[in-house]
PDB file of C-alpha atoms and ligand atoms in Angstrom:
ATOM      1  CA  MET A   1      -9.071   5.526  23.122  1.00  0.00           C
ATOM      2  CA  ASN A   2     -12.088   3.081  21.833  1.00  0.00           C
ATOM      3  CA  PRO A   3     -13.785   1.637  24.976  1.00  0.00           C
ATOM      4  CA  GLU A   4     -14.315  -1.458  22.758  1.00  0.00           C
ATOM      5  CA  THR A   5     -10.459  -1.787  22.115  1.00  0.00           C
ATOM      6  CA  ALA A   6      -9.001  -0.668  25.950  1.00  0.00           C
ATOM      7  CA  ALA A   7      -9.327  -4.337  27.480  1.00  0.00           C
ATOM      8  CA  SER A   8      -7.801  -6.454  24.152  1.00  0.00           C
ATOM      9  CA  PRO A   9      -4.077  -4.481  22.836  1.00  0.00           C
ATOM     10  CA  ALA A  10      -3.550  -4.281  19.278  1.00  0.00           C
ATOM     11  CA  ARG A  11      -2.062  -7.173  17.612  1.00  0.00           C
ATOM     12  CA  LEU A  12       0.262  -7.065  14.885  1.00  0.00           C
ATOM     13  CA  PHE A  13       0.658  -8.551  10.912  1.00  0.00           C
ATOM     14  CA  PHE A  14       2.288  -7.710   7.947  1.00  0.00           C
ATOM     15  CA  ALA A  15      -0.092  -8.388   4.720  1.00  0.00           C
ATOM     16  CA  LEU A  16      -0.551  -7.232   1.648  1.00  0.00           C
ATOM     17  CA  TRP A  17      -3.670  -5.216   1.239  1.00  0.00           C
ATOM     18  CA  LEU A  18      -6.105  -6.203  -1.946  1.00  0.00           C
ATOM     19  CA  PRO A  19      -6.639  -2.959  -4.208  1.00  0.00           C
ATOM     20  CA  GLN A  20     -10.096  -2.102  -4.158  1.00  0.00           C
ATOM     21  CA  THR A  21     -11.181  -3.402  -7.425  1.00  0.00           C
ATOM     22  CA  VAL A  22     -10.611  -6.526  -6.530  1.00  0.00           C
ATOM     23  CA  ALA A  23     -11.466  -6.491  -2.709  1.00  0.00           C
ATOM     24  CA  ARG A  24     -14.902  -5.061  -3.979  1.00  0.00           C
ATOM     25  CA  GLN A  25     -14.800  -8.251  -6.121  1.00  0.00           C
ATOM     26  CA  LEU A  26     -14.488 -10.481  -3.524  1.00  0.00           C
ATOM     27  CA  HIS A  27     -16.944  -9.154  -1.120  1.00  0.00           C
ATOM     28  CA  THR A  28     -19.561  -9.193  -3.087  1.00  0.00           C
ATOM     29  CA  ARG A  29     -18.671 -12.862  -3.879  1.00  0.00           C
ATOM     30  CA  ALA A  30     -18.249 -13.645  -0.745  1.00  0.00           C
ATOM     31  CA  GLY A  31     -21.987 -11.894   0.024  1.00  0.00           C
ATOM     32  CA  GLY A  32     -23.116 -14.490  -2.687  1.00  0.00           C
ATOM     33  CA  ILE A  33     -21.948 -17.643  -0.592  1.00  0.00           C
ATOM     34  CA  VAL A  34     -23.096 -16.336   2.785  1.00  0.00           C
ATOM     35  CA  GLY A  35     -26.730 -17.048   3.041  1.00  0.00           C
ATOM     36  CA  ARG A  36     -25.803 -20.961   3.148  1.00  0.00           C
ATOM     37  CA  SER A  37     -22.963 -20.776   4.856  1.00  0.00           C
ATOM     38  CA  GLY A  38     -23.152 -18.154   7.553  1.00  0.00           C
ATOM     39  CA  GLY A  39     -20.639 -16.475   9.399  1.00  0.00           C
ATOM     40  CA  ARG A  40     -19.295 -12.922   8.906  1.00  0.00           C
ATOM     41  CA  LEU A  41     -18.518 -11.230   6.461  1.00  0.00           C
ATOM     42  CA  ALA A  42     -15.478  -9.774   6.388  1.00  0.00           C
ATOM     43  CA  ARG A  43     -14.728  -5.856   5.396  1.00  0.00           C
ATOM     44  CA  GLU A  44     -13.938  -4.876   2.105  1.00  0.00           C
ATOM     45  CA  GLU A  45     -11.833  -2.355   3.329  1.00  0.00           C
ATOM     46  CA  SER A  46     -10.217  -4.912   5.537  1.00  0.00           C
ATOM     47  CA  LEU A  47      -9.296  -8.110   3.063  1.00  0.00           C
ATOM     48  CA  HIS A  48      -5.857  -9.096   3.115  1.00  0.00           C
ATOM     49  CA  LEU A  49      -3.387 -11.607   2.940  1.00  0.00           C
ATOM     50  CA  THR A  50      -0.857 -12.437   5.853  1.00  0.00           C
ATOM     51  CA  LEU A  51       2.338 -12.436   5.686  1.00  0.00           C
ATOM     52  CA  ALA A  52       3.257 -12.381   8.945  1.00  0.00           C
ATOM     53  CA  PHE A  53       1.857 -12.879  11.981  1.00  0.00           C
ATOM     54  CA  LEU A  54       3.106 -11.472  15.175  1.00  0.00           C
ATOM     55  CA  GLY A  55       0.574 -11.553  17.795  1.00  0.00           C
ATOM     56  CA  GLU A  56       1.098  -8.689  20.748  1.00  0.00           C
ATOM     57  CA  VAL A  57       4.022  -6.548  20.430  1.00  0.00           C
ATOM     58  CA  ASP A  58       5.725  -4.117  22.616  1.00  0.00           C
ATOM     59  CA  GLU A  59       4.290  -0.730  21.276  1.00  0.00           C
ATOM     60  CA  ARG A  60       8.374   0.604  22.839  1.00  0.00           C
ATOM     61  CA  ARG A  61       9.829  -1.871  20.189  1.00  0.00           C
ATOM     62  CA  LEU A  62       8.105  -0.241  16.781  1.00  0.00           C
ATOM     63  CA  PRO A  63      10.553   1.995  15.650  1.00  0.00           C
ATOM     64  CA  GLU A  64      12.572  -1.098  15.547  1.00  0.00           C
ATOM     65  CA  LEU A  65      10.160  -3.370  13.781  1.00  0.00           C
ATOM     66  CA  GLN A  66       9.382  -0.856  11.197  1.00  0.00           C
ATOM     67  CA  ARG A  67      13.459  -0.032  10.633  1.00  0.00           C
ATOM     68  CA  LEU A  68      13.022  -3.943  10.000  1.00  0.00           C
ATOM     69  CA  ALA A  69      10.603  -3.608   7.243  1.00  0.00           C
ATOM     70  CA  ALA A  70      11.827  -0.543   5.978  1.00  0.00           C
ATOM     71  CA  ASP A  71      15.749  -1.955   4.764  1.00  0.00           C
ATOM     72  CA  LEU A  72      13.822  -5.367   3.293  1.00  0.00           C
ATOM     73  CA  ARG A  73      13.619  -3.380  -0.050  1.00  0.00           C
ATOM     74  CA  LEU A  74      12.623  -6.370  -1.903  1.00  0.00           C
ATOM     75  CA  PRO A  75      10.313  -6.289  -5.466  1.00  0.00           C
ATOM     76  CA  ARG A  76       6.729  -6.020  -6.091  1.00  0.00           C
ATOM     77  CA  VAL A  77       5.374  -9.503  -5.787  1.00  0.00           C
ATOM     78  CA  PRO A  78       2.385 -10.565  -8.366  1.00  0.00           C
ATOM     79  CA  VAL A  79      -0.970 -12.106  -6.691  1.00  0.00           C
ATOM     80  CA  ARG A  80      -3.497 -13.954  -8.691  1.00  0.00           C
ATOM     81  CA  LEU A  81      -5.781 -15.606  -6.830  1.00  0.00           C
ATOM     82  CA  ASP A  82      -8.592 -17.925  -8.575  1.00  0.00           C
ATOM     83  CA  ARG A  83     -10.664 -20.095  -6.797  1.00  0.00           C
ATOM     84  CA  LEU A  84     -13.168 -20.140  -3.218  1.00  0.00           C
ATOM     85  CA  GLY A  85     -12.490 -22.633  -0.859  1.00  0.00           C
ATOM     86  CA  PHE A  86     -13.770 -23.095   2.933  1.00  0.00           C
ATOM     87  CA  TRP A  87     -11.125 -24.949   5.610  1.00  0.00           C
ATOM     88  CA  LYS A  88     -13.275 -27.157   8.256  1.00  0.00           C
ATOM     89  CA  HIS A  89     -10.824 -26.244  10.741  1.00  0.00           C
ATOM     90  CA  ASN A  90     -11.310 -22.635  11.133  1.00  0.00           C
ATOM     91  CA  HIS A  91     -14.130 -22.047   9.599  1.00  0.00           C
ATOM     92  CA  ILE A  92     -13.486 -20.196   7.157  1.00  0.00           C
ATOM     93  CA  VAL A  93     -14.477 -19.251   3.423  1.00  0.00           C
ATOM     94  CA  TRP A  94     -11.101 -17.867   2.005  1.00  0.00           C
ATOM     95  CA  ALA A  95     -10.163 -17.028  -1.796  1.00  0.00           C
ATOM     96  CA  GLY A  96      -6.457 -18.429  -2.358  1.00  0.00           C
ATOM     97  CA  CYS A  97      -4.862 -19.620  -5.269  1.00  0.00           C
ATOM     98  CA  GLY A  98      -3.245 -23.002  -6.207  1.00  0.00           C
ATOM     99  CA  GLU A  99       0.807 -21.999  -6.539  1.00  0.00           C
ATOM    100  CA  ALA A 100       2.279 -18.450  -4.964  1.00  0.00           C
ATOM    101  CA  ALA A 101       4.347 -16.709  -7.334  1.00  0.00           C
ATOM    102  CA  PRO A 102       8.361 -16.856  -6.451  1.00  0.00           C
ATOM    103  CA  GLU A 103       7.947 -13.349  -5.162  1.00  0.00           C
ATOM    104  CA  LEU A 104       5.660 -13.924  -2.373  1.00  0.00           C
ATOM    105  CA  THR A 105       7.030 -16.912  -1.053  1.00  0.00           C
ATOM    106  CA  THR A 106      10.104 -14.892  -1.420  1.00  0.00           C
ATOM    107  CA  LEU A 107       8.746 -12.076   0.311  1.00  0.00           C
ATOM    108  CA  ALA A 108       7.461 -13.655   3.368  1.00  0.00           C
ATOM    109  CA  GLY A 109      10.426 -16.042   3.806  1.00  0.00           C
ATOM    110  CA  GLU A 110      12.733 -12.806   4.418  1.00  0.00           C
ATOM    111  CA  LEU A 111      10.276 -10.307   6.493  1.00  0.00           C
ATOM    112  CA  GLN A 112       9.821 -13.877   8.436  1.00  0.00           C
ATOM    113  CA  ARG A 113      13.292 -14.884   8.196  1.00  0.00           C
ATOM    114  CA  ALA A 114      14.591 -11.023   9.725  1.00  0.00           C
ATOM    115  CA  LEU A 115      11.717 -11.493  12.064  1.00  0.00           C
ATOM    116  CA  VAL A 116      13.296 -14.434  13.840  1.00  0.00           C
ATOM    117  CA  ALA A 117      16.764 -13.020  14.026  1.00  0.00           C
ATOM    118  CA  ALA A 118      15.222  -9.524  15.347  1.00  0.00           C
ATOM    119  CA  GLY A 119      12.943 -11.739  18.325  1.00  0.00           C
ATOM    120  CA  PHE A 120       9.481 -10.713  16.759  1.00  0.00           C
ATOM    121  CA  LEU A 121       8.428 -14.090  15.843  1.00  0.00           C
ATOM    122  CA  ASP A 122      10.014 -17.922  17.710  1.00  0.00           C
ATOM    123  CA  ALA A 123      10.299 -19.468  14.042  1.00  0.00           C
ATOM    124  CA  GLU A 124       8.798 -19.444  10.488  1.00  0.00           C
ATOM    125  CA  ARG A 125       6.303 -20.384   9.597  1.00  0.00           C
ATOM    126  CA  ALA A 126       5.064 -21.821   5.499  1.00  0.00           C
ATOM    127  CA  VAL A 127       2.149 -19.481   4.516  1.00  0.00           C
ATOM    128  CA  THR A 128      -0.412 -20.479   2.545  1.00  0.00           C
ATOM    129  CA  PRO A 129      -1.636 -17.324   0.826  1.00  0.00           C
ATOM    130  CA  HIS A 130      -4.995 -16.768   1.156  1.00  0.00           C
ATOM    131  CA  VAL A 131      -8.296 -14.002   2.189  1.00  0.00           C
ATOM    132  CA  THR A 132     -10.182 -14.803   4.521  1.00  0.00           C
ATOM    133  CA  LEU A 133     -13.906 -13.661   3.345  1.00  0.00           C
ATOM    134  CA  LEU A 134     -15.759 -14.680   5.754  1.00  0.00           C
ATOM    135  CA  ARG A 135     -15.617 -16.193   9.422  1.00  0.00           C
ATOM    136  CA  LYS A 136     -17.276 -18.474  11.797  1.00  0.00           C
ATOM    137  CA  ALA A 137     -18.894 -19.869   7.979  1.00  0.00           C
ATOM    138  CA  ALA A 138     -20.816 -24.072   8.348  1.00  0.00           C
ATOM    139  CA  HIS A 139     -19.782 -25.238   4.764  1.00  0.00           C
ATOM    140  CA  PRO A 140     -21.188 -23.355   2.164  1.00  0.00           C
ATOM    141  CA  GLY A 141     -21.287 -26.757  -0.276  1.00  0.00           C
ATOM    142  CA  GLU A 142     -19.997 -26.803  -3.635  1.00  0.00           C
ATOM    143  CA  LEU A 143     -18.089 -23.317  -4.195  1.00  0.00           C
ATOM    144  CA  PRO A 144     -18.502 -20.961  -7.834  1.00  0.00           C
ATOM    145  CA  ALA A 145     -15.665 -21.004  -9.964  1.00  0.00           C
ATOM    146  CA  LEU A 146     -13.625 -17.541  -9.199  1.00  0.00           C
ATOM    147  CA  PRO A 147     -13.047 -16.120 -12.069  1.00  0.00           C
ATOM    148  CA  ALA A 148      -9.044 -14.351 -11.227  1.00  0.00           C
ATOM    149  CA  GLN A 149      -8.233 -11.545  -9.700  1.00  0.00           C
ATOM    150  CA  GLU A 150      -4.365 -10.368 -10.306  1.00  0.00           C
ATOM    151  CA  TRP A 151      -2.518  -7.990  -9.627  1.00  0.00           C
ATOM    152  CA  SER A 152       1.014  -6.344  -8.432  1.00  0.00           C
ATOM    153  CA  ALA A 153       1.666  -5.472  -4.673  1.00  0.00           C
ATOM    154  CA  GLY A 154       3.799  -2.282  -4.483  1.00  0.00           C
ATOM    155  CA  GLU A 155       3.435  -2.314  -0.696  1.00  0.00           C
ATOM    156  CA  LEU A 156       4.277  -4.470   2.411  1.00  0.00           C
ATOM    157  CA  VAL A 157       2.136  -3.199   5.037  1.00  0.00           C
ATOM    158  CA  LEU A 158       1.990  -3.372   8.483  1.00  0.00           C
ATOM    159  CA  ALA A 159      -1.552  -3.654  10.486  1.00  0.00           C
ATOM    160  CA  ARG A 160      -3.210  -4.063  14.374  1.00  0.00           C
ATOM    161  CA  THR A 161      -5.556  -6.005  14.771  1.00  0.00           C
ATOM    162  CA  TRP A 162      -8.471  -6.137  17.468  1.00  0.00           C
ATOM    163  CA  ARG A 163     -11.360  -8.329  18.991  1.00  0.00           C
ATOM    164  CA  THR A 164     -14.260  -6.619  19.871  1.00  0.00           C
ATOM    165  CA  ASP A 165     -18.230  -7.671  20.432  1.00  0.00           C
ATOM    166  CA  ARG A 166     -18.719  -7.884  16.379  1.00  0.00           C
ATOM    167  CA  GLY A 167     -15.528  -9.448  15.431  1.00  0.00           C
ATOM    168  CA  SER A 168     -12.114  -8.089  14.968  1.00  0.00           C
ATOM    169  CA  THR A 169     -10.385  -5.093  13.173  1.00  0.00           C
ATOM    170  CA  TYR A 170      -8.359  -4.624  11.247  1.00  0.00           C
ATOM    171  CA  GLU A 171      -5.835  -1.046  10.637  1.00  0.00           C
ATOM    172  CA  PRO A 172      -2.966  -0.481   8.359  1.00  0.00           C
ATOM    173  CA  MET A 173      -0.553   1.485  10.496  1.00  0.00           C
ATOM    174  CA  ALA A 174       2.646   2.006   7.503  1.00  0.00           C
ATOM    175  CA  ARG A 175       3.664   0.598   4.592  1.00  0.00           C
ATOM    176  CA  TRP A 176       7.040   0.091   2.938  1.00  0.00           C
ATOM    177  CA  PRO A 177       6.182   0.243  -1.504  1.00  0.00           C
ATOM    178  CA  LEU A 178       8.280  -3.078  -2.983  1.00  0.00           C
ATOM    179  CA  GLN A 179       9.847  -2.741  -6.616  1.00  0.00           C
TER     180      GLN A 179
HETATM  181  P1  2AM B 201      -6.617 -15.449   8.783  1.00  0.00           P
HETATM  182  O1  2AM B 201      -7.117 -14.118   7.612  1.00  0.00           O
HETATM  183  O2  2AM B 201      -6.019 -16.585   8.305  1.00  0.00           O
HETATM  184  O3  2AM B 201      -7.476 -15.660  10.247  1.00  0.00           O
HETATM  185  C1  2AM B 201      -5.010 -11.361  11.195  1.00  0.00           C
HETATM  186  O4  2AM B 201      -5.620 -11.506  12.026  1.00  0.00           O
HETATM  187  C2  2AM B 201      -4.309 -11.555  10.366  1.00  0.00           C
HETATM  188  O5  2AM B 201      -3.848 -13.063  10.934  1.00  0.00           O
HETATM  189  C3  2AM B 201      -5.906 -13.365   9.820  1.00  0.00           C
HETATM  190  O6  2AM B 201      -5.153 -12.964   8.022  1.00  0.00           O
HETATM  191  C4  2AM B 201      -5.037 -13.851   9.976  1.00  0.00           C
HETATM  192  O7  2AM B 201      -5.485 -15.615   9.951  1.00  0.00           O
HETATM  193  C5  2AM B 201      -3.878 -13.924  10.391  1.00  0.00           C
HETATM  194  N1  2AM B 201      -4.112 -15.356  11.764  1.00  0.00           N
HETATM  195  C6  2AM B 201      -4.050 -14.476  13.166  1.00  0.00           C
HETATM  196  N2  2AM B 201      -3.853 -15.432  14.310  1.00  0.00           N
HETATM  197  C7  2AM B 201      -3.101 -15.722  13.824  1.00  0.00           C
HETATM  198  C8  2AM B 201      -2.027 -16.794  14.020  1.00  0.00           C
HETATM  199  N3  2AM B 201      -1.729 -16.908  15.033  1.00  0.00           N
HETATM  200  N4  2AM B 201      -0.679 -17.819  12.875  1.00  0.00           N
HETATM  201  C9  2AM B 201      -0.707 -17.043  11.916  1.00  0.00           C
HETATM  202  N5  2AM B 201      -1.755 -15.811  11.333  1.00  0.00           N
HETATM  203  C10 2AM B 201      -2.954 -15.335  12.302  1.00  0.00           C
END
């Protein structure tokens, strides 16, 4: 095991991963903001939109979790990110959308319902769809407009995160197609 991860067990979450072209666009834009805001740029390859955060899961329950995800069988999700924003309470700069597609709300809702029923989550939580671009940022001032970034998400991803000295690391573990 990587010594950096030994002291902090993996925590799991479900997400939509960004296509490479969109991730590159957003990472480049975030690179243009960090000079004003400071903070830590999320790595281009780890950019994602979280649907449900589970925290630590006993690895003996992983097969059950994987079956749960495989049984969902939900449609592809159109995603449109068209604005940049800053949240003071957690110091992140994000890309998000005015209104989430109903397919995204349905996917997050069905997923969370199944996770609650199986005891992986205490309660459902409303999802505010966003992609975190910068962490530990100060107020960046007025943010530039974001030309809409649109794609059709075709995979539900189970990923893990762990904290290291250099921030959090995110790694996809399993994927299921959305049709
Ligand atoms: P964030 O980007 O808004 O910080 C992996 O940590 C992902 O799960 C991140 O996208 C993070 O959202 C989200 N996350 C982390 N801790 C969470 C929590 N306690 N509740 C909800 N989402 C969380």
